[in-house]
Amino acid sequence: MQHVESAASSRGQYLSFTIGGEEYGVDILRVQEIRGWEKVRQLPDTPEYVKGVLELHGNIVPIIDLRTRFNLADVAYDAATVIIVLSVEVDSRTLAFGVVVDGVSDVLDISSSQILDAPNLGTRINTRYLAGMVTLNKRIVILLNVDKLLNPEGLELL
């Protein structure tokens, strides 16, 4: 496997979280806030993984359940369930999306030299949404590319 090089910096921090027993990570600079699960306003005629919207700080934010999006078994939301509000770049604008995950794990300090290309097999999600994978203390963390996961072209696929 080839190493993925980061043009921005040689080290970065990632917020790690779990979905269906697997550990994922997103660039911490994209995280606006972490909230406990709360009921969302459902919208008609939306895909199952779009749970609805929340009003956050005067903005309406769509909430997407990554567990449902990744075709994992449904579970009841509990005290560990959280919404991670992420900023994404869409058509030169910064927008916010919330993603529902099973729980938040840690903040990881990762060097770009540790990040490997994601293999085409063995993950539950399309590899175009992945920034790479890293092994830390014998555990694999799947790093998500937020802009590719949550852009208008990808919303149909979400």
CSV table of C-alpha atoms in Angstrom, one decimal, residues 20-76:
chain,number,residue,atom,x,y,z
A,20,GLY,CA,-21.1,-0.8,14.4
A,21,GLY,CA,-18.0,-1.8,16.3
A,22,GLU,CA,-15.6,-0.2,13.8
A,23,GLU,CA,-13.5,2.9,14.6
A,24,TYR,CA,-13.6,5.9,12.2
A,25,GLY,CA,-12.0,9.3,12.3
A,26,VAL,CA,-12.5,12.8,10.9
A,27,ASP,CA,-10.2,15.8,10.8
A,28,ILE,CA,-10.8,17.6,14.0
A,29,LEU,CA,-10.6,20.9,12.3
A,30,ARG,CA,-13.9,19.9,10.6
A,31,VAL,CA,-15.7,19.3,13.9
A,32,GLN,CA,-17.9,22.2,15.0
A,33,GLU,CA,-19.4,20.5,18.0
A,34,ILE,CA,-20.4,17.2,19.6
A,35,ARG,CA,-23.9,16.8,21.1
A,36,GLY,CA,-25.8,14.1,22.8
A,37,TRP,CA,-28.5,12.5,20.8
A,38,GLU,CA,-31.7,14.5,20.7
A,39,LYS,CA,-34.9,14.1,18.7
A,40,VAL,CA,-34.8,15.7,15.3
A,41,ARG,CA,-37.5,17.1,13.1
A,42,GLN,CA,-38.3,14.5,10.5
A,43,LEU,CA,-38.7,15.5,6.9
A,44,PRO,CA,-41.0,13.8,4.4
A,45,ASP,CA,-39.7,11.9,1.4
A,46,THR,CA,-36.1,11.7,2.5
A,47,PRO,CA,-33.8,8.6,2.5
A,48,GLU,CA,-33.9,6.5,5.6
A,49,TYR,CA,-30.4,7.6,6.6
A,50,VAL,CA,-31.5,11.3,6.7
A,51,LYS,CA,-32.9,11.4,10.2
A,52,GLY,CA,-34.2,15.0,9.9
A,53,VAL,CA,-33.0,18.4,10.9
A,54,LEU,CA,-32.0,20.3,14.0
A,55,GLU,CA,-31.9,24.0,14.8
A,56,LEU,CA,-28.3,24.7,16.0
A,57,HIS,CA,-27.2,28.3,16.8
A,58,GLY,CA,-29.8,29.8,14.4
A,59,ASN,CA,-29.0,27.4,11.6
A,60,ILE,CA,-31.0,24.4,10.3
A,61,VAL,CA,-28.6,21.4,10.1
A,62,PRO,CA,-29.4,18.1,8.3
A,63,ILE,CA,-28.7,15.1,10.5
A,64,ILE,CA,-27.5,11.9,8.8
A,65,ASP,CA,-27.2,8.5,10.5
A,66,LEU,CA,-23.9,7.0,9.3
A,67,ARG,CA,-24.8,3.6,10.7
A,68,THR,CA,-27.8,3.5,8.4
A,69,ARG,CA,-25.8,5.0,5.5
A,70,PHE,CA,-23.2,2.3,5.8
A,71,ASN,CA,-25.9,-0.4,5.8
A,72,LEU,CA,-25.3,-1.6,9.3
A,73,ALA,CA,-27.9,-3.1,11.6
A,74,ASP,CA,-30.1,-0.5,13.3
A,75,VAL,CA,-29.7,0.0,17.1
A,76,ALA,CA,-31.7,2.0,19.5
